[in-house]
Short mmCIF file of C-alpha atoms in Angstrom, two decimals:
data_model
loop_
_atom_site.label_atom_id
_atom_site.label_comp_id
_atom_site.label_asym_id
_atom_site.label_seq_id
_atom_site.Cartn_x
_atom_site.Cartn_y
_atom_site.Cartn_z
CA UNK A 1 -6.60 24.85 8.73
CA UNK A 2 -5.69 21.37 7.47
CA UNK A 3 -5.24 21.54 3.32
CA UNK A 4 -6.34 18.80 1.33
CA UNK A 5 -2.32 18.14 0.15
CA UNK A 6 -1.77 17.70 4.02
CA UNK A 7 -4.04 14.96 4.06
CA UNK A 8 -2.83 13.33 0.66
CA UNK A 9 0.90 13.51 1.71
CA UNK A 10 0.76 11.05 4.49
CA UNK A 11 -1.45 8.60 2.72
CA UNK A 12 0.81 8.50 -0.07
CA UNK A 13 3.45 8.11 1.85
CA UNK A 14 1.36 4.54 3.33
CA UNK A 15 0.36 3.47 0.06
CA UNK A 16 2.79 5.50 -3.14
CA UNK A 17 -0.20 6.01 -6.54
CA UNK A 18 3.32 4.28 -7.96
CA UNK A 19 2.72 0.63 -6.58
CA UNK A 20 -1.19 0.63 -8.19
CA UNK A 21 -1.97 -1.59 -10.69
CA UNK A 22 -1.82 -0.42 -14.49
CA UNK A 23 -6.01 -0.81 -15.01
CA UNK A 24 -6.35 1.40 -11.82
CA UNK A 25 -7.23 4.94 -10.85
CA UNK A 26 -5.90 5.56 -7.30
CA UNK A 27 -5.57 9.49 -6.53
CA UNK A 28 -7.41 12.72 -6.34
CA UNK A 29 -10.39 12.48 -8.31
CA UNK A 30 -12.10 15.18 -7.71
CA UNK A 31 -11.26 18.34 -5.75
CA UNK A 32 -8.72 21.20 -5.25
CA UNK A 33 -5.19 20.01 -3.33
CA UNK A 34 -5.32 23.61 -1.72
CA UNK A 35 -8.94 23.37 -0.47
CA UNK A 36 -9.44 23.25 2.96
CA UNK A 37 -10.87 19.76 5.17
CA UNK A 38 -11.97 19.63 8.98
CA UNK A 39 -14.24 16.91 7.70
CA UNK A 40 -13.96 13.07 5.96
CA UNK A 41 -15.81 10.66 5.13
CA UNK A 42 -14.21 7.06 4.66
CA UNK A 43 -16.06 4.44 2.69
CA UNK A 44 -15.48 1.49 0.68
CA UNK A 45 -17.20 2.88 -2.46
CA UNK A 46 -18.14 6.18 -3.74
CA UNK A 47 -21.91 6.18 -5.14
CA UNK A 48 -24.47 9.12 -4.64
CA UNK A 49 -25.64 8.08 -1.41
CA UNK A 50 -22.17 8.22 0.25
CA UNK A 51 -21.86 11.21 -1.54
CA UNK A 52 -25.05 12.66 0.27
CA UNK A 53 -24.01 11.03 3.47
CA UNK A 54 -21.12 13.36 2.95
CA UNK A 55 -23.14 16.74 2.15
CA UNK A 56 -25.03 15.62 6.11
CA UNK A 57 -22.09 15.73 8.06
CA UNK A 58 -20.74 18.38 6.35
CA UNK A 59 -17.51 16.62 4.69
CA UNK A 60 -15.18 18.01 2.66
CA UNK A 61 -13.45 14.75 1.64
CA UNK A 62 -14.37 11.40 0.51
CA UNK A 63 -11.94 9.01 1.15
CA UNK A 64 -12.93 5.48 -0.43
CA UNK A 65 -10.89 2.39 -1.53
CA UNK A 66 -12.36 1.80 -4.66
CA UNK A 67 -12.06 4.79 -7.06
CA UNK A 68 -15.77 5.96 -8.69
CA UNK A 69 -14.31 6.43 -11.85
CA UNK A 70 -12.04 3.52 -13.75
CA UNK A 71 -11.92 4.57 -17.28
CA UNK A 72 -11.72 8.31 -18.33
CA UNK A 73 -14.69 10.42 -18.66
CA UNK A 74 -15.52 12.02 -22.42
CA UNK A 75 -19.06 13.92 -20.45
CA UNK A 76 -20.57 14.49 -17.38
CA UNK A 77 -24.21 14.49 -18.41
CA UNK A 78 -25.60 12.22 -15.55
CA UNK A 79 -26.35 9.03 -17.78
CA UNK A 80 -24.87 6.46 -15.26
CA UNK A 81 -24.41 6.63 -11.27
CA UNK A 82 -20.78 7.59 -11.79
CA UNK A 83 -21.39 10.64 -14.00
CA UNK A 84 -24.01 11.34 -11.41
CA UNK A 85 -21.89 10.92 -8.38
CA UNK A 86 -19.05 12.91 -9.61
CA UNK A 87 -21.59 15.99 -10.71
CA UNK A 88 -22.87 15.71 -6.95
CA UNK A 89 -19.46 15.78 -5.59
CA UNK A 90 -18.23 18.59 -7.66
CA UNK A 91 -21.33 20.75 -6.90
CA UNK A 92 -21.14 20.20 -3.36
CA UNK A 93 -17.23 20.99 -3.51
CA UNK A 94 -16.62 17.33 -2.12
CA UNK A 95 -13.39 16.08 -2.86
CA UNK A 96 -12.72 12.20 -3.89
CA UNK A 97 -9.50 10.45 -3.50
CA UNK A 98 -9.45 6.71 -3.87
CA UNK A 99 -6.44 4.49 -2.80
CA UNK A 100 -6.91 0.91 -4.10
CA UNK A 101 -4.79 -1.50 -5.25
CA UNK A 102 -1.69 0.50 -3.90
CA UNK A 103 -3.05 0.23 -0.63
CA UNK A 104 -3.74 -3.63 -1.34
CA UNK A 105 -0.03 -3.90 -2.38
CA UNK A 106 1.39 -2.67 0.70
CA UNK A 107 2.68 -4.73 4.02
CA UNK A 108 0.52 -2.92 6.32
CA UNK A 109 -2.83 -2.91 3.79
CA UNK A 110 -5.96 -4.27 3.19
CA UNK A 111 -4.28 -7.60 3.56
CA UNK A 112 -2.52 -7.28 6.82
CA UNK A 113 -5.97 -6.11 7.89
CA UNK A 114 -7.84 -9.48 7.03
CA UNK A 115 -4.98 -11.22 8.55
CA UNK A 116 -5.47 -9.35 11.86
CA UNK A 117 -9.01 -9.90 11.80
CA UNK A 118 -8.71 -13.72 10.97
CA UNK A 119 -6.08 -14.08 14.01
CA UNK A 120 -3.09 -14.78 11.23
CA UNK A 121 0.73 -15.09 12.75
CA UNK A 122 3.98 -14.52 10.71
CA UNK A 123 2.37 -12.88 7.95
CA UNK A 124 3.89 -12.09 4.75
CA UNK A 125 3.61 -10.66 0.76
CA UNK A 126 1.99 -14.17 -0.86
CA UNK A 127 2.97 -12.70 -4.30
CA UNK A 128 6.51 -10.48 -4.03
CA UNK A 129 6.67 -7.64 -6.84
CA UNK A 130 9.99 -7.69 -8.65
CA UNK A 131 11.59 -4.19 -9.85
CA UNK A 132 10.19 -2.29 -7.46
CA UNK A 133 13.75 -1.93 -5.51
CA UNK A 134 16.42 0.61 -5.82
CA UNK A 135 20.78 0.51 -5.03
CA UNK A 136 22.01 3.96 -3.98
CA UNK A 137 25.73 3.74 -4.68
CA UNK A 138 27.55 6.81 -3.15
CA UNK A 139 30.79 8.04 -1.39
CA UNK A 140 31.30 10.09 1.79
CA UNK A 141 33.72 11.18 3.87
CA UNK A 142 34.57 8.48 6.98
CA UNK A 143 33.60 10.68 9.49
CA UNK A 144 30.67 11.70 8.02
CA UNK A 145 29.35 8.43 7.16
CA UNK A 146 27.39 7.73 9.75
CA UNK A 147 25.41 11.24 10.31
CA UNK A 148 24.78 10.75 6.47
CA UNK A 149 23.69 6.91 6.36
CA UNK A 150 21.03 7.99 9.88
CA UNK A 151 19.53 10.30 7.52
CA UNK A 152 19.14 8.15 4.65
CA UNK A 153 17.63 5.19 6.97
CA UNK A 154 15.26 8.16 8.16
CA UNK A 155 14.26 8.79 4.71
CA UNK A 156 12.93 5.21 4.22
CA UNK A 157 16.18 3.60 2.77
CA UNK A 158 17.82 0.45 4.45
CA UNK A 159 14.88 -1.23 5.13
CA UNK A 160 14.75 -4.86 4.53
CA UNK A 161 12.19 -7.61 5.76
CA UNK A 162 12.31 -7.16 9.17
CA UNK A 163 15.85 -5.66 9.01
CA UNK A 164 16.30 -2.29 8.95
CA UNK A 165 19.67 0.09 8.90
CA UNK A 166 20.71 -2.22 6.35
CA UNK A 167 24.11 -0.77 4.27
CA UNK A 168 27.31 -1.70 3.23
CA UNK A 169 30.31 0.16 3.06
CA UNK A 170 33.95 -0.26 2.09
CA UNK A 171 36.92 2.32 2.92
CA UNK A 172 38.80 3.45 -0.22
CA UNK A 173 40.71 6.73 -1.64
CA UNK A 174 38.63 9.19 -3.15
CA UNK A 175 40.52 11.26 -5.73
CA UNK A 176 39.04 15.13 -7.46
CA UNK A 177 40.37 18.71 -8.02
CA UNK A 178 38.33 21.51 -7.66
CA UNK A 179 37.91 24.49 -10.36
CA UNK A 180 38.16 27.62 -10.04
CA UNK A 181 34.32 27.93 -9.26
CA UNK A 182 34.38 25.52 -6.72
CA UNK A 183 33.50 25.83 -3.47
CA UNK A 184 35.15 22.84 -1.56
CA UNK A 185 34.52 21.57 1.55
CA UNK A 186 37.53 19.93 1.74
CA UNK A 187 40.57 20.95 -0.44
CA UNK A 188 41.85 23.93 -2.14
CA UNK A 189 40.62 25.00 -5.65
CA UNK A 190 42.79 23.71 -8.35
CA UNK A 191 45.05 21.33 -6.40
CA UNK A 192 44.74 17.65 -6.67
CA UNK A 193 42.98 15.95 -3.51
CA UNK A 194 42.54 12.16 -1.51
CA UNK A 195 39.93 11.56 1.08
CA UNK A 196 40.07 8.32 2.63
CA UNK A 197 36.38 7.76 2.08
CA UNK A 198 33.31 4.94 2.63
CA UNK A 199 31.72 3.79 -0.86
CA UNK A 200 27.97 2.81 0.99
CA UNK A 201 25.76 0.99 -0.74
CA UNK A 202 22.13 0.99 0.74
CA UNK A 203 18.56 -0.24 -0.59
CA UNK A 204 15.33 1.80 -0.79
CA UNK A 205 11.78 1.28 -2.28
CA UNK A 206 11.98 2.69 -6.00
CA UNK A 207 8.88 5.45 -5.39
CA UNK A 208 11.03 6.80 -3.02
CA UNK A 209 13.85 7.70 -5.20
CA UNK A 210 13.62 11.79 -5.18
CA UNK A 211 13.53 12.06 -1.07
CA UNK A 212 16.25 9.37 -0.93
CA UNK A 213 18.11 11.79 -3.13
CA UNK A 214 17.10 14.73 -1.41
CA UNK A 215 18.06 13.65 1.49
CA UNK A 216 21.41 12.15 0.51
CA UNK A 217 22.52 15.99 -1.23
CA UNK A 218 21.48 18.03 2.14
CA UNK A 219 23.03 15.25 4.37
CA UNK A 220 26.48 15.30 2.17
CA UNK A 221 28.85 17.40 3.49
CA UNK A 222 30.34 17.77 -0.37
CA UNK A 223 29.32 20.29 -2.66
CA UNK A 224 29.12 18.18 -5.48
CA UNK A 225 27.72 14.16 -4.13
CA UNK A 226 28.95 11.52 -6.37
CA UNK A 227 26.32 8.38 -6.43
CA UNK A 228 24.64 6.98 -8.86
CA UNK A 229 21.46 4.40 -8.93
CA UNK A 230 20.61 0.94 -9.58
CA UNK A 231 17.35 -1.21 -10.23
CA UNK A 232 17.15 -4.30 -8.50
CA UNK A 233 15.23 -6.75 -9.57
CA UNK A 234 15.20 -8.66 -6.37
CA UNK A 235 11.24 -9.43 -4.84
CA UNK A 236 10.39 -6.51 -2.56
CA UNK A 237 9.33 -8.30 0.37
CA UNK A 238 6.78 -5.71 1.64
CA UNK A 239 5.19 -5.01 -1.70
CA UNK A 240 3.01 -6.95 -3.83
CA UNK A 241 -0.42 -8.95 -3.92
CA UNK A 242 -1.97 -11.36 -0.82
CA UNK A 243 -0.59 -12.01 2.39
CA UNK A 244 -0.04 -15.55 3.87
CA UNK A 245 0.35 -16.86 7.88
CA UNK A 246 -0.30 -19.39 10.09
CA UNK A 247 -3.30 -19.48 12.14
CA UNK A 248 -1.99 -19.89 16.27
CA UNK A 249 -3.79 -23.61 16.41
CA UNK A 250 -4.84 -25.63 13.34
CA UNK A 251 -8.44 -26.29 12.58
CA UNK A 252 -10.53 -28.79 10.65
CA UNK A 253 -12.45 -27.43 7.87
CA UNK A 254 -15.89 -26.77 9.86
CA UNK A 255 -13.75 -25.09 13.21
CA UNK A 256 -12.20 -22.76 10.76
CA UNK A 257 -15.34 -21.66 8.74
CA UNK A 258 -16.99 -21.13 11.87
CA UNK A 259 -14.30 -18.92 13.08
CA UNK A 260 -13.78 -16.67 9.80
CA UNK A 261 -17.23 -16.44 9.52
CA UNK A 262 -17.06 -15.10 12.88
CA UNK A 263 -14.03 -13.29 12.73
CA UNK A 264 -15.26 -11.29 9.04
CA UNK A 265 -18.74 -11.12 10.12
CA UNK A 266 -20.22 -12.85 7.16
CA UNK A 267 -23.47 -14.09 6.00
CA UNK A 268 -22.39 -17.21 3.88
CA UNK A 269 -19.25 -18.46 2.58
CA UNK A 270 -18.64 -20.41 -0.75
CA UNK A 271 -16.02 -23.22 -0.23
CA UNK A 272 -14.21 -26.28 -1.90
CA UNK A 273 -14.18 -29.24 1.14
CA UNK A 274 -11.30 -30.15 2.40
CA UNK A 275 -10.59 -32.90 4.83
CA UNK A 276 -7.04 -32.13 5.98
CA UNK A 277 -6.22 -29.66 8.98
CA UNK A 278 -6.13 -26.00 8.07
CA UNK A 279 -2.85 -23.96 9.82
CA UNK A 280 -1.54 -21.70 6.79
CA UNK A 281 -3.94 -19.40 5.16
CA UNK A 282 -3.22 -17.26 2.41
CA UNK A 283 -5.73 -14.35 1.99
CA UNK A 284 -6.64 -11.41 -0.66
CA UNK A 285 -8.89 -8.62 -0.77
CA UNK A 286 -11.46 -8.46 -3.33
CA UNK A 287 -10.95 -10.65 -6.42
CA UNK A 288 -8.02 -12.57 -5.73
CA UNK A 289 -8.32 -16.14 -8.24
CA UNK A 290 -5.15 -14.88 -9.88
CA UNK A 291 -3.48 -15.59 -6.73
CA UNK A 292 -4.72 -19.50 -6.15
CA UNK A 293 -1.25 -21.09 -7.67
CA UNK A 294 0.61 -18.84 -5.33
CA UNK A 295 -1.14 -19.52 -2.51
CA UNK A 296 -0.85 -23.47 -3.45
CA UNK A 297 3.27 -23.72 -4.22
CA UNK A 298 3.40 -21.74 -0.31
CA UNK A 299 1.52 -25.05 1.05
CA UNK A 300 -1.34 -22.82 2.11
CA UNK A 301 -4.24 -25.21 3.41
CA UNK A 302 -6.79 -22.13 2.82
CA UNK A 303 -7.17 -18.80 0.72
CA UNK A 304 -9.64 -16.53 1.53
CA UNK A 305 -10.72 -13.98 -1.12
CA UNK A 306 -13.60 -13.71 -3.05
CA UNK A 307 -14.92 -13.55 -6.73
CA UNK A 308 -13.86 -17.15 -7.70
CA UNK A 309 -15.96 -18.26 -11.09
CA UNK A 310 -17.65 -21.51 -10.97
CA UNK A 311 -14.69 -23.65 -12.90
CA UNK A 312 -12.31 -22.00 -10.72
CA UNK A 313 -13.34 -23.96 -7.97
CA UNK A 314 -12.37 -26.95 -9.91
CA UNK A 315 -8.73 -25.98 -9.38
CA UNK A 316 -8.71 -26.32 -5.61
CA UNK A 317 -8.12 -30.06 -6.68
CA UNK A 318 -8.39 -31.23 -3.12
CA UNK A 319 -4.68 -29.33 -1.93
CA UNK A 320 -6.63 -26.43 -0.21
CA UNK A 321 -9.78 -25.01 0.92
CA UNK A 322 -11.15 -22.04 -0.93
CA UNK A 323 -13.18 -19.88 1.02
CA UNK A 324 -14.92 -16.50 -1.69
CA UNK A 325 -16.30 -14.66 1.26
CA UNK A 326 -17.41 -12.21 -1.05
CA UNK A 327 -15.72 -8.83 -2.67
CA UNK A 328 -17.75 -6.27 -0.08
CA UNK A 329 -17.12 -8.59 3.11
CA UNK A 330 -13.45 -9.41 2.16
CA UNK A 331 -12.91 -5.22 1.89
CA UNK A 332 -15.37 -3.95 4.40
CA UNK A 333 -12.65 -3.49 7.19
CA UNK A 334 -10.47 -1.09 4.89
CA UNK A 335 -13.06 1.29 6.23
CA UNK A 336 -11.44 0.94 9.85
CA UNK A 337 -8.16 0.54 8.72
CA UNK A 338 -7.92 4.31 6.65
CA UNK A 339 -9.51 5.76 9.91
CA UNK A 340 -6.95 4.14 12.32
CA UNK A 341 -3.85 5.51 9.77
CA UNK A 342 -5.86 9.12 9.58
CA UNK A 343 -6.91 9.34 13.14
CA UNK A 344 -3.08 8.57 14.33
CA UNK A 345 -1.48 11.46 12.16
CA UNK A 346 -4.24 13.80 12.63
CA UNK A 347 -5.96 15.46 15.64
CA UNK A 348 -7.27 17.93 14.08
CA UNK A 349 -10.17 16.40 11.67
CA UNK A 350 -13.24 14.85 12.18
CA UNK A 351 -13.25 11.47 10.74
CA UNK A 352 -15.99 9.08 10.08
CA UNK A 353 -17.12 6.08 9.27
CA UNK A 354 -19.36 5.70 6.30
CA UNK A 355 -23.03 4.06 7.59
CA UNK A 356 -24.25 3.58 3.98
CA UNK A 357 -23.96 0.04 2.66
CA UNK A 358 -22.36 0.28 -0.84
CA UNK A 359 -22.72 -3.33 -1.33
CA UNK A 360 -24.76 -4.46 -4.46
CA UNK A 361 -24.95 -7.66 -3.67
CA UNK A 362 -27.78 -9.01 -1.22
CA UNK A 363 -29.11 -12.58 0.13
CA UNK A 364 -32.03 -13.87 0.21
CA UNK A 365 -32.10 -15.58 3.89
#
């Protein structure tokens, strides 16, 4: 039987509760990690009536991108839909776990999921995060180097852009003497020792500092590992906010609103005109103004996100189409994109699709 943690683990491992933003609640929100799920339910938002959707086809899991609960919690008395969705959940023994913004800040995220759905080429991070990169400094034996360094690359270190194995390694003497409680792999207690050894240097995400570590002490042949760690403050090119990429033929303004209308399966779409041809597009899930200088300085000719206020338009200044598709529509596809991760690592749940329309917005036709 498939345990909640078994679930969590993988997604996690997608989308680390690390690379969230600091206003967010990404995580188990309600439920037991030991509890056991043949059945989830994946949704956009958690309300009561995904909630009862849930208690239908007998779920034991909620997964939904935006977390039901932002701020914390001082009574569950059912004054507001989110007390009332959480009592429901808990009384049914229905877990909740949200994964938001983390999953928005990753390469292969809500972002990369517009982009496929638009028809985007080369894309990229619009809006690279900074400190979120780790140096692993360490020293092994030559002929152990490379077992070691496959491990490590296993692990999730090395990777960089579209590079991966990346390391760097220079031979040198590597001097110690082992005590009396020593147990040496190479040497003899108390005698002084050399080992022509590789100093390796190798990159990793930061959230993945304790299995990089892990990994490097059971890989080591060396009872004792000497390494020690460095931040980097380089941009991580696979995390952060946006994407950006280049649509396969350029389009006026008209051909292209036609087509992401198409493409996102929208009912309107607020825009700024634009006469020039449109061939880079920068994009962002949900409310993504913050992101409109960025997406300007990369020489997109269009951003698609949503939740632009009325003087934000302004700022469009004729350099770029906006296009606030709306926060629902711009996010709706994170649906399909959870199921295709779960469905791939998992044969032995029941996953659906969530039926219920969370959207609170609706047009008057």
């Amino acid at each position: 039987m498939t345990k909640l943690k078994d679930i969590i683990i993988p997604l996690e491992n997608w989308a680390s509760p690390s690379l969230q933003e600091s206003y967010d609640n990404s995580g188990l929100i309600t439920g037991n990690f030991q509890q056991s799920v043949r059945k989830v339910l994946i949704s956009l938002d958690c309300t009561e009536a995904i909630v009862d959707e849930a208690i239908e086809k007998n779920c034991e899991l909620i997964i939904a991108h935006h977390p039901i609960v932002f701020k914390g919690l001082k009574r569950l008395t059912g004054a507001n839909y989110v007390e009332k969705t959480i009592i429901k959940a808990i009384k049914n023994d229905i877990a909740i776990y949200a994964i938001h913004t983390n999953l928005d800040n990753v390469h292969t995220g809500v972002n990369k999921k517009i982009g496929d759905k638009i028809g985007l080429k080369k894309l990229q991070i619009l809006d690279k995060k900074k400190g979120k990169l780790e140096k692993l400094v360490t020293f092994i034996p030559i002929e152990n180097t490379d077992a070691v360094l496959a491990s490590i690359y296993k692990a999730g270190g090395g990777k960089i852009g579209n590079y991966t194995e990346c390391s760097f390694r220079v031979t040198g003497t590597g001097t110690f003497t082992p005590n009396d409680d020593a147990s040496p792999t190479i040497g003899t207690q108390n005698k002084p020792e050399e080992v022509i050894e590789n100093r390796v240097e190798i990159m990793y995400p930061a959230y993945l500092q304790s299995s990089i570590l892990k990994t490097l002490k059971n890989a080591h042949p060396y009872e004792e590992v000497a390494y020690y760690i460095q931040q980097i403050e380089n941009q991580h090119q696979e995390i952060g906010s946006g994407m950006i990429g280049e649509l396969s033929n350029p389009m006026d303004e008209q051909e292209f609103l036609a087509h992401l209308k198409k493409a996102m399966n929208l009912t309107l779409i607020k825009f700024t005109p634009f006469a020039k041809q449109i061939r880079k597009v920068a994009i962002c899930g949900g409310a993504g103004s913050f992101l409109l200088h960025k997406a300007k300085s990369a020489g997109a000719d269009a951003f698609v996100t949503s939740d632009f206020k009325y003087h934000e338009f302004f700022d469009a200044e004729n350099q770029i189409l906006i296009a606030d598709i709306g926060h629902y529509e711009s996010e709706i596809f994170t649906k399909d994109l959870i199921y295709e991760y779960l469905t791939q690592k998992f044969s032995n749940i029941a996953a659906y699709l969530s039926e219920v329309s969370t959207n609170p917005i609706k047009y008057f036709k």
